[in-house]
Amino acid sequence: MVSTTRVKLVAFDSMGVRSMATIIESSAGLIFIDPGAALAPWRYNLPPHEVELKTLREFLEEIYRYMREADYVVITHYHRDHYLYRSGEEEYYSGKTLFIKHPTNMINRSQYVRAYVLLKKMNVENKAKHVLYADNSSINIDGVKIEFSKPLPHGECNSKLGWVITANIIENGEVVSFASDTQGCMCRECLDYIHRVSPDLLIISGPPVYLGLKDIPLNTVKLVESMKPGSTIIIDHHFLREKNYIEYMEKLRRIRSDVRVVTAAEYMHREIKQLEAYRDQLWRVQSKPRVLDEIEEE
């Protein structure tokens, strides 16, 4: 990327927590996209291990630190691993310009309630400097263009999980796209949109192969095929909840030699830590998992 636009992947599933927290350092200021992190409440019929809880606490502290520095905050949807929602965390939105998924249009029931709690009960709509509904909009800030998609399905075309918006940061002719929980463009509508945007760097949740998919969805294969030469795909989040994700990752990497396909941890030169995927092994040293407070969910 050009020197005026830098990307820092703060917390992702490949680093040990459910998250896609991403910092974009641009000449217009620091943009924080989806500043949240959480844990699966149950996996393998087990609650989070203490190692996961410790990792979550560490990443939340890092998210808080960047939120203090951020000029702009983007919330692509209202799953709890994508925004700050806990009591006291509303203060981190104070004085920020927020670009958020519309809280009442194209939204499912659970996210509607969560958006209401965030904006009304936690009073974020008044604590923030500005709250802008970002769906299908664009803004130019000191030569940096930020474009948002219309609401796209959270995974499959008729997903009950609702809709998300994608964010594209365009500076000096280069495009960073954050495609949120579109799950590897499982819906053709998302694939067509990303193709039109033609990003240099794409950050996207991968397909949830851990939920029993027999193979990589065809649209995810087409996504790699459609990327322009020299581009990079960071594919993570749901994808890294599968122990054998590398088998699917290698299939994607073999599609194009001129497109880089990596996890968030690899992009940041960090060790891959699939803590959720290996929760069963973490608990093997403790035969009786204790009931833990502060269980998180999407």
mmCIF file of C-alpha atoms in Angstrom:
data_model
loop_
_atom_site.group_PDB
_atom_site.id
_atom_site.type_symbol
_atom_site.label_atom_id
_atom_site.label_comp_id
_atom_site.label_asym_id
_atom_site.label_seq_id
_atom_site.Cartn_x
_atom_site.Cartn_y
_atom_site.Cartn_z
ATOM 1 C CA MET A 1 0.000 0.000 0.000
ATOM 2 C CA VAL A 2 1.045 3.608 -0.451
ATOM 3 C CA SER A 3 2.686 5.229 2.537
ATOM 4 C CA THR A 4 -0.302 7.517 3.203
ATOM 5 C CA THR A 5 -2.643 4.544 3.754
ATOM 6 C CA ARG A 6 -1.620 1.854 6.216
ATOM 7 C CA VAL A 7 -3.587 -1.113 7.507
ATOM 8 C CA LYS A 8 -3.281 -2.645 10.978
ATOM 9 C CA LEU A 9 -5.307 -5.722 11.792
ATOM 10 C CA VAL A 10 -5.886 -5.389 15.522
ATOM 11 C CA ALA A 11 -7.793 -8.560 16.463
ATOM 12 C CA PHE A 12 -9.036 -11.503 14.383
ATOM 13 C CA ASP A 13 -9.990 -15.140 14.812
ATOM 14 C CA SER A 14 -6.545 -16.190 13.599
ATOM 15 C CA MET A 15 -5.162 -14.279 16.597
ATOM 16 C CA GLY A 16 -7.432 -15.962 19.161
ATOM 17 C CA VAL A 17 -10.739 -14.045 19.420
ATOM 18 C CA ARG A 18 -13.860 -13.520 17.352
ATOM 19 C CA SER A 19 -13.156 -10.163 15.752
ATOM 20 C CA MET A 20 -12.331 -8.275 12.569
ATOM 21 C CA ALA A 21 -11.098 -5.094 14.282
ATOM 22 C CA THR A 22 -9.184 -3.113 11.660
ATOM 23 C CA ILE A 23 -7.347 0.208 11.672
ATOM 24 C CA ILE A 24 -6.863 2.251 8.505
ATOM 25 C CA GLU A 25 -4.287 5.007 8.869
ATOM 26 C CA SER A 26 -5.017 7.562 6.157
ATOM 27 C CA SER A 27 -4.003 11.134 5.479
ATOM 28 C CA ALA A 28 -7.519 12.151 6.597
ATOM 29 C CA GLY A 29 -7.125 10.510 9.996
ATOM 30 C CA LEU A 30 -7.374 7.188 11.743
ATOM 31 C CA ILE A 31 -10.359 5.023 10.758
ATOM 32 C CA PHE A 32 -11.342 2.166 13.068
ATOM 33 C CA ILE A 33 -13.601 -0.427 11.426
ATOM 34 C CA ASP A 34 -15.626 -2.802 13.618
ATOM 35 C CA PRO A 35 -13.934 -2.168 16.981
ATOM 36 C CA GLY A 36 -15.232 -5.219 18.801
ATOM 37 C CA ALA A 37 -14.106 -8.623 20.051
ATOM 38 C CA ALA A 38 -15.921 -11.545 21.655
ATOM 39 C CA LEU A 39 -15.791 -15.279 22.306
ATOM 40 C CA ALA A 40 -18.083 -18.120 21.329
ATOM 41 C CA PRO A 41 -20.319 -18.781 24.348
ATOM 42 C CA TRP A 42 -20.085 -22.537 23.689
ATOM 43 C CA ARG A 43 -17.970 -24.731 21.439
ATOM 44 C CA TYR A 44 -17.791 -28.518 21.711
ATOM 45 C CA ASN A 45 -20.296 -28.030 24.576
ATOM 46 C CA LEU A 46 -17.564 -26.177 26.445
ATOM 47 C CA PRO A 47 -17.438 -22.552 27.635
ATOM 48 C CA PRO A 48 -14.424 -20.341 26.880
ATOM 49 C CA HIS A 49 -11.169 -21.482 28.417
ATOM 50 C CA GLU A 50 -9.196 -19.115 30.659
ATOM 51 C CA VAL A 51 -6.619 -18.782 27.885
ATOM 52 C CA GLU A 52 -9.357 -17.420 25.618
ATOM 53 C CA LEU A 53 -10.656 -15.068 28.307
ATOM 54 C CA LYS A 54 -7.164 -13.709 28.943
ATOM 55 C CA THR A 55 -6.621 -13.217 25.220
ATOM 56 C CA LEU A 56 -9.954 -11.400 24.922
ATOM 57 C CA ARG A 57 -9.056 -9.045 27.755
ATOM 58 C CA GLU A 58 -5.723 -8.251 26.126
ATOM 59 C CA PHE A 59 -7.297 -7.500 22.749
ATOM 60 C CA LEU A 60 -10.034 -5.368 24.276
ATOM 61 C CA GLU A 61 -7.363 -3.234 25.936
ATOM 62 C CA GLU A 62 -5.709 -2.776 22.553
ATOM 63 C CA ILE A 63 -9.067 -1.902 20.973
ATOM 64 C CA TYR A 64 -9.705 0.664 23.720
ATOM 65 C CA ARG A 65 -6.315 2.228 23.079
ATOM 66 C CA TYR A 66 -6.970 2.628 19.362
ATOM 67 C CA MET A 67 -10.480 3.908 20.004
ATOM 68 C CA ARG A 68 -8.980 6.747 22.013
ATOM 69 C CA GLU A 69 -6.871 7.674 18.988
ATOM 70 C CA ALA A 70 -9.491 7.105 16.272
ATOM 71 C CA ASP A 71 -11.025 9.987 14.335
ATOM 72 C CA TYR A 72 -13.676 7.896 12.570
ATOM 73 C CA VAL A 73 -15.392 4.667 13.614
ATOM 74 C CA VAL A 74 -17.242 2.307 11.277
ATOM 75 C CA ILE A 75 -19.770 -0.286 12.488
ATOM 76 C CA THR A 76 -20.747 -2.617 9.650
ATOM 77 C CA HIS A 77 -23.436 -4.471 11.643
ATOM 78 C CA TYR A 78 -24.535 -5.202 15.176
ATOM 79 C CA HIS A 79 -23.083 -8.573 16.031
ATOM 80 C CA ARG A 80 -21.252 -8.196 19.307
ATOM 81 C CA ASP A 81 -17.846 -9.148 17.956
ATOM 82 C CA HIS A 82 -17.986 -6.071 15.689
ATOM 83 C CA TYR A 83 -18.606 -3.181 18.080
ATOM 84 C CA LEU A 84 -18.200 -2.152 21.723
ATOM 85 C CA TYR A 85 -21.399 -2.768 23.672
ATOM 86 C CA ARG A 86 -20.485 -3.520 27.297
ATOM 87 C CA SER A 87 -21.377 -1.167 30.145
ATOM 88 C CA GLY A 88 -18.836 1.652 30.255
ATOM 89 C CA GLU A 89 -17.624 1.090 26.706
ATOM 90 C CA GLU A 90 -19.973 3.786 25.394
ATOM 91 C CA GLU A 91 -17.398 6.364 26.500
ATOM 92 C CA TYR A 92 -15.024 5.217 23.763
ATOM 93 C CA TYR A 93 -17.449 6.583 21.159
ATOM 94 C CA SER A 94 -17.399 10.068 22.686
ATOM 95 C CA GLY A 95 -16.323 12.755 20.264
ATOM 96 C CA LYS A 96 -15.980 10.366 17.323
ATOM 97 C CA THR A 97 -17.577 10.541 13.905
ATOM 98 C CA LEU A 98 -19.482 7.280 13.477
ATOM 99 C CA PHE A 99 -20.390 5.673 10.152
ATOM 100 C CA ILE A 100 -22.852 2.947 11.063
ATOM 101 C CA LYS A 101 -25.135 0.389 9.494
ATOM 102 C CA HIS A 102 -28.653 1.831 9.464
ATOM 103 C CA PRO A 103 -30.236 0.783 12.791
ATOM 104 C CA THR A 104 -33.796 0.278 11.515
ATOM 105 C CA ASN A 105 -33.672 -0.425 7.758
ATOM 106 C CA MET A 106 -32.618 -3.805 6.305
ATOM 107 C CA ILE A 107 -31.919 -5.267 9.719
ATOM 108 C CA ASN A 108 -33.060 -8.391 11.544
ATOM 109 C CA ARG A 109 -34.721 -8.351 14.938
ATOM 110 C CA SER A 110 -31.724 -9.104 17.162
ATOM 111 C CA GLN A 111 -29.534 -6.478 15.509
ATOM 112 C CA TYR A 112 -32.402 -3.968 15.607
ATOM 113 C CA VAL A 113 -32.577 -4.362 19.388
ATOM 114 C CA ARG A 114 -28.815 -4.137 19.808
ATOM 115 C CA ALA A 115 -28.600 -0.990 17.674
ATOM 116 C CA TYR A 116 -31.357 0.571 19.782
ATOM 117 C CA VAL A 117 -29.504 -0.271 23.003
ATOM 118 C CA LEU A 118 -26.233 1.135 21.660
ATOM 119 C CA LEU A 119 -27.635 4.371 20.289
ATOM 120 C CA LYS A 120 -30.467 5.090 22.716
ATOM 121 C CA LYS A 121 -29.936 3.342 26.037
ATOM 122 C CA MET A 122 -26.150 3.732 26.014
ATOM 123 C CA ASN A 123 -26.702 7.218 24.576
ATOM 124 C CA VAL A 124 -23.990 6.825 21.934
ATOM 125 C CA GLU A 125 -26.018 8.913 19.487
ATOM 126 C CA ASN A 126 -25.427 11.904 21.762
ATOM 127 C CA LYS A 127 -21.945 11.054 22.979
ATOM 128 C CA ALA A 128 -20.540 10.827 19.444
ATOM 129 C CA LYS A 129 -19.564 13.925 17.513
ATOM 130 C CA HIS A 130 -21.596 12.794 14.504
ATOM 131 C CA VAL A 131 -23.613 9.634 13.778
ATOM 132 C CA LEU A 132 -24.070 9.010 10.064
ATOM 133 C CA TYR A 133 -26.065 6.154 8.561
ATOM 134 C CA ALA A 134 -23.586 4.828 6.030
ATOM 135 C CA ASP A 135 -25.646 2.437 3.881
ATOM 136 C CA ASN A 136 -25.035 3.035 0.156
ATOM 137 C CA SER A 137 -23.250 6.346 0.739
ATOM 138 C CA SER A 138 -19.871 7.950 0.137
ATOM 139 C CA ILE A 139 -17.896 10.814 1.619
ATOM 140 C CA ASN A 140 -14.674 12.594 0.676
ATOM 141 C CA ILE A 141 -12.484 13.702 3.581
ATOM 142 C CA ASP A 142 -9.372 15.671 2.617
ATOM 143 C CA GLY A 143 -8.852 13.611 -0.532
ATOM 144 C CA VAL A 144 -9.682 10.260 1.068
ATOM 145 C CA LYS A 145 -12.893 8.749 -0.264
ATOM 146 C CA ILE A 146 -14.891 6.374 1.906
ATOM 147 C CA GLU A 147 -17.597 4.416 0.113
ATOM 148 C CA PHE A 148 -20.141 2.108 1.686
ATOM 149 C CA SER A 149 -22.188 -0.602 0.015
ATOM 150 C CA LYS A 150 -25.895 -1.046 0.300
ATOM 151 C CA PRO A 151 -26.758 -3.746 2.857
ATOM 152 C CA LEU A 152 -25.437 -7.135 1.740
ATOM 153 C CA PRO A 153 -26.392 -10.530 3.180
ATOM 154 C CA HIS A 154 -24.493 -11.868 6.180
ATOM 155 C CA GLY A 155 -23.330 -14.949 4.299
ATOM 156 C CA GLU A 156 -25.922 -16.766 2.201
ATOM 157 C CA CYS A 157 -28.383 -14.731 0.165
ATOM 158 C CA ASN A 158 -31.331 -15.387 2.454
ATOM 159 C CA SER A 159 -29.393 -15.476 5.693
ATOM 160 C CA LYS A 160 -31.395 -15.129 8.903
ATOM 161 C CA LEU A 161 -28.369 -13.382 10.387
ATOM 162 C CA GLY A 162 -29.303 -10.143 8.643
ATOM 163 C CA TRP A 163 -27.271 -7.706 6.566
ATOM 164 C CA VAL A 164 -23.914 -5.956 6.704
ATOM 165 C CA ILE A 165 -22.359 -3.018 4.893
ATOM 166 C CA THR A 166 -18.890 -3.030 3.380
ATOM 167 C CA ALA A 167 -16.474 -0.112 3.615
ATOM 168 C CA ASN A 168 -14.032 0.953 0.909
ATOM 169 C CA ILE A 169 -11.240 3.429 1.635
ATOM 170 C CA ILE A 170 -9.803 4.961 -1.519
ATOM 171 C CA GLU A 171 -6.643 7.052 -1.434
ATOM 172 C CA ASN A 172 -4.131 7.842 -4.173
ATOM 173 C CA GLY A 173 -5.940 5.454 -6.508
ATOM 174 C CA GLU A 174 -5.609 2.427 -4.220
ATOM 175 C CA VAL A 175 -8.584 0.693 -2.688
ATOM 176 C CA VAL A 176 -8.816 -1.084 0.680
ATOM 177 C CA SER A 177 -12.112 -2.967 1.000
ATOM 178 C CA PHE A 178 -13.525 -4.278 4.254
ATOM 179 C CA ALA A 179 -16.223 -6.787 3.314
ATOM 180 C CA SER A 180 -17.174 -7.697 6.885
ATOM 181 C CA ASP A 181 -19.228 -10.873 7.476
ATOM 182 C CA THR A 182 -20.140 -11.570 3.863
ATOM 183 C CA GLN A 183 -18.441 -14.955 4.444
ATOM 184 C CA GLY A 184 -16.372 -15.206 1.298
ATOM 185 C CA CYS A 185 -19.155 -13.736 -0.848
ATOM 186 C CA MET A 186 -21.446 -16.712 -0.363
ATOM 187 C CA CYS A 187 -24.150 -14.592 -2.001
ATOM 188 C CA ARG A 188 -23.613 -13.625 -5.650
ATOM 189 C CA GLU A 189 -24.722 -10.078 -4.869
ATOM 190 C CA CYS A 190 -21.617 -9.610 -2.727
ATOM 191 C CA LEU A 191 -19.348 -11.171 -5.350
ATOM 192 C CA ASP A 192 -20.619 -8.799 -8.026
ATOM 193 C CA TYR A 193 -20.143 -5.839 -5.716
ATOM 194 C CA ILE A 194 -16.521 -6.699 -4.844
ATOM 195 C CA HIS A 195 -15.777 -7.247 -8.523
ATOM 196 C CA ARG A 196 -17.014 -3.727 -9.309
ATOM 197 C CA VAL A 197 -14.969 -2.214 -6.491
ATOM 198 C CA SER A 198 -11.796 -4.038 -7.644
ATOM 199 C CA PRO A 199 -9.797 -3.651 -4.407
ATOM 200 C CA ASP A 200 -6.052 -3.780 -4.042
ATOM 201 C CA LEU A 201 -6.506 -5.170 -0.532
ATOM 202 C CA LEU A 202 -9.636 -7.071 0.493
ATOM 203 C CA ILE A 203 -10.395 -7.909 4.129
ATOM 204 C CA ILE A 204 -13.214 -10.437 4.336
ATOM 205 C CA SER A 205 -14.709 -13.092 6.574
ATOM 206 C CA GLY A 206 -14.278 -16.515 5.022
ATOM 207 C CA PRO A 207 -17.014 -19.116 4.583
ATOM 208 C CA PRO A 208 -18.008 -20.932 7.814
ATOM 209 C CA VAL A 209 -16.569 -24.295 6.867
ATOM 210 C CA TYR A 210 -16.616 -25.263 10.553
ATOM 211 C CA LEU A 211 -20.410 -25.474 10.351
ATOM 212 C CA GLY A 212 -20.303 -28.458 8.029
ATOM 213 C CA LEU A 213 -19.683 -27.096 4.538
ATOM 214 C CA LYS A 214 -18.302 -29.907 2.404
ATOM 215 C CA ASP A 215 -16.059 -27.614 0.417
ATOM 216 C CA ILE A 216 -15.304 -23.991 -0.350
ATOM 217 C CA PRO A 217 -18.367 -22.292 -1.855
ATOM 218 C CA LEU A 218 -18.087 -21.642 -5.591
ATOM 219 C CA ASN A 219 -18.482 -17.889 -5.099
ATOM 220 C CA THR A 220 -15.402 -17.814 -2.847
ATOM 221 C CA VAL A 221 -13.434 -19.513 -5.616
ATOM 222 C CA LYS A 222 -14.785 -16.976 -8.106
ATOM 223 C CA LEU A 223 -13.818 -14.179 -5.729
ATOM 224 C CA VAL A 224 -10.152 -15.158 -5.937
ATOM 225 C CA GLU A 225 -10.452 -15.618 -9.704
ATOM 226 C CA SER A 226 -11.896 -12.111 -10.097
ATOM 227 C CA MET A 227 -9.238 -10.218 -8.128
ATOM 228 C CA LYS A 228 -6.840 -8.058 -10.096
ATOM 229 C CA PRO A 229 -3.180 -9.119 -10.423
ATOM 230 C CA GLY A 230 -0.999 -8.176 -7.481
ATOM 231 C CA SER A 231 -3.889 -7.811 -5.055
ATOM 232 C CA THR A 232 -4.178 -9.341 -1.580
ATOM 233 C CA ILE A 233 -7.079 -11.096 0.128
ATOM 234 C CA ILE A 234 -7.099 -11.320 3.919
ATOM 235 C CA ILE A 235 -9.615 -14.075 4.611
ATOM 236 C CA ASP A 236 -10.295 -14.848 8.259
ATOM 237 C CA HIS A 237 -12.974 -14.712 10.971
ATOM 238 C CA HIS A 238 -15.479 -17.607 10.448
ATOM 239 C CA PHE A 239 -12.896 -19.358 8.253
ATOM 240 C CA LEU A 240 -10.418 -19.789 11.127
ATOM 241 C CA ARG A 241 -12.932 -21.551 13.367
ATOM 242 C CA GLU A 242 -12.228 -24.739 11.427
ATOM 243 C CA LYS A 243 -9.262 -26.747 12.718
ATOM 244 C CA ASN A 244 -8.301 -27.815 9.211
ATOM 245 C CA TYR A 245 -8.755 -24.383 7.633
ATOM 246 C CA ILE A 246 -5.340 -24.698 5.979
ATOM 247 C CA GLU A 247 -6.687 -27.420 3.675
ATOM 248 C CA TYR A 248 -9.251 -24.967 2.308
ATOM 249 C CA MET A 249 -6.786 -22.068 2.347
ATOM 250 C CA GLU A 250 -4.324 -23.966 0.173
ATOM 251 C CA LYS A 251 -7.062 -24.616 -2.387
ATOM 252 C CA LEU A 252 -7.673 -20.866 -2.593
ATOM 253 C CA ARG A 253 -3.958 -20.131 -2.887
ATOM 254 C CA ARG A 254 -3.582 -22.511 -5.825
ATOM 255 C CA ILE A 255 -6.214 -20.664 -7.856
ATOM 256 C CA ARG A 256 -4.042 -17.645 -8.670
ATOM 257 C CA SER A 257 -0.294 -17.263 -8.276
ATOM 258 C CA ASP A 258 -0.578 -13.483 -8.717
ATOM 259 C CA VAL A 259 -3.082 -12.991 -5.873
ATOM 260 C CA ARG A 260 -1.896 -13.236 -2.285
ATOM 261 C CA VAL A 261 -4.307 -15.066 0.048
ATOM 262 C CA VAL A 262 -3.470 -14.889 3.770
ATOM 263 C CA THR A 263 -4.967 -14.847 7.245
ATOM 264 C CA ALA A 264 -4.936 -11.685 9.335
ATOM 265 C CA ALA A 265 -2.248 -13.118 11.613
ATOM 266 C CA GLU A 266 -0.023 -13.897 8.633
ATOM 267 C CA TYR A 267 -0.536 -10.415 7.195
ATOM 268 C CA MET A 268 0.587 -8.938 10.506
ATOM 269 C CA HIS A 269 3.496 -11.423 10.792
ATOM 270 C CA ARG A 270 1.988 -12.979 13.910
ATOM 271 C CA GLU A 271 1.607 -16.568 15.041
ATOM 272 C CA ILE A 272 -1.741 -18.153 14.151
ATOM 273 C CA LYS A 273 -3.702 -19.006 17.308
ATOM 274 C CA GLN A 274 -6.970 -20.828 16.627
ATOM 275 C CA LEU A 275 -8.059 -20.817 20.247
ATOM 276 C CA GLU A 276 -11.762 -21.391 19.619
ATOM 277 C CA ALA A 277 -11.158 -24.187 17.137
ATOM 278 C CA TYR A 278 -8.938 -25.951 19.675
ATOM 279 C CA ARG A 279 -11.023 -25.217 22.761
ATOM 280 C CA ASP A 280 -11.564 -28.934 23.311
ATOM 281 C CA GLN A 281 -7.823 -29.443 23.607
ATOM 282 C CA LEU A 282 -7.424 -26.441 25.909
ATOM 283 C CA TRP A 283 -9.936 -27.991 28.303
ATOM 284 C CA ARG A 284 -8.334 -31.438 28.319
ATOM 285 C CA VAL A 285 -6.006 -30.364 31.105
ATOM 286 C CA GLN A 286 -9.081 -29.516 33.204
ATOM 287 C CA SER A 287 -11.602 -32.347 33.385
ATOM 288 C CA LYS A 288 -14.406 -30.220 34.885
ATOM 289 C CA PRO A 289 -14.852 -26.874 33.125
ATOM 290 C CA ARG A 290 -16.143 -24.297 35.574
ATOM 291 C CA VAL A 291 -19.021 -22.025 34.637
ATOM 292 C CA LEU A 292 -17.556 -18.729 33.486
ATOM 293 C CA ASP A 293 -19.070 -15.267 33.620
ATOM 294 C CA GLU A 294 -18.845 -12.735 30.811
ATOM 295 C CA ILE A 295 -19.707 -15.220 28.073
ATOM 296 C CA GLU A 296 -19.745 -13.395 24.742
ATOM 297 C CA GLU A 297 -21.751 -14.037 21.615
ATOM 298 C CA GLU A 298 -22.176 -12.617 18.157
#
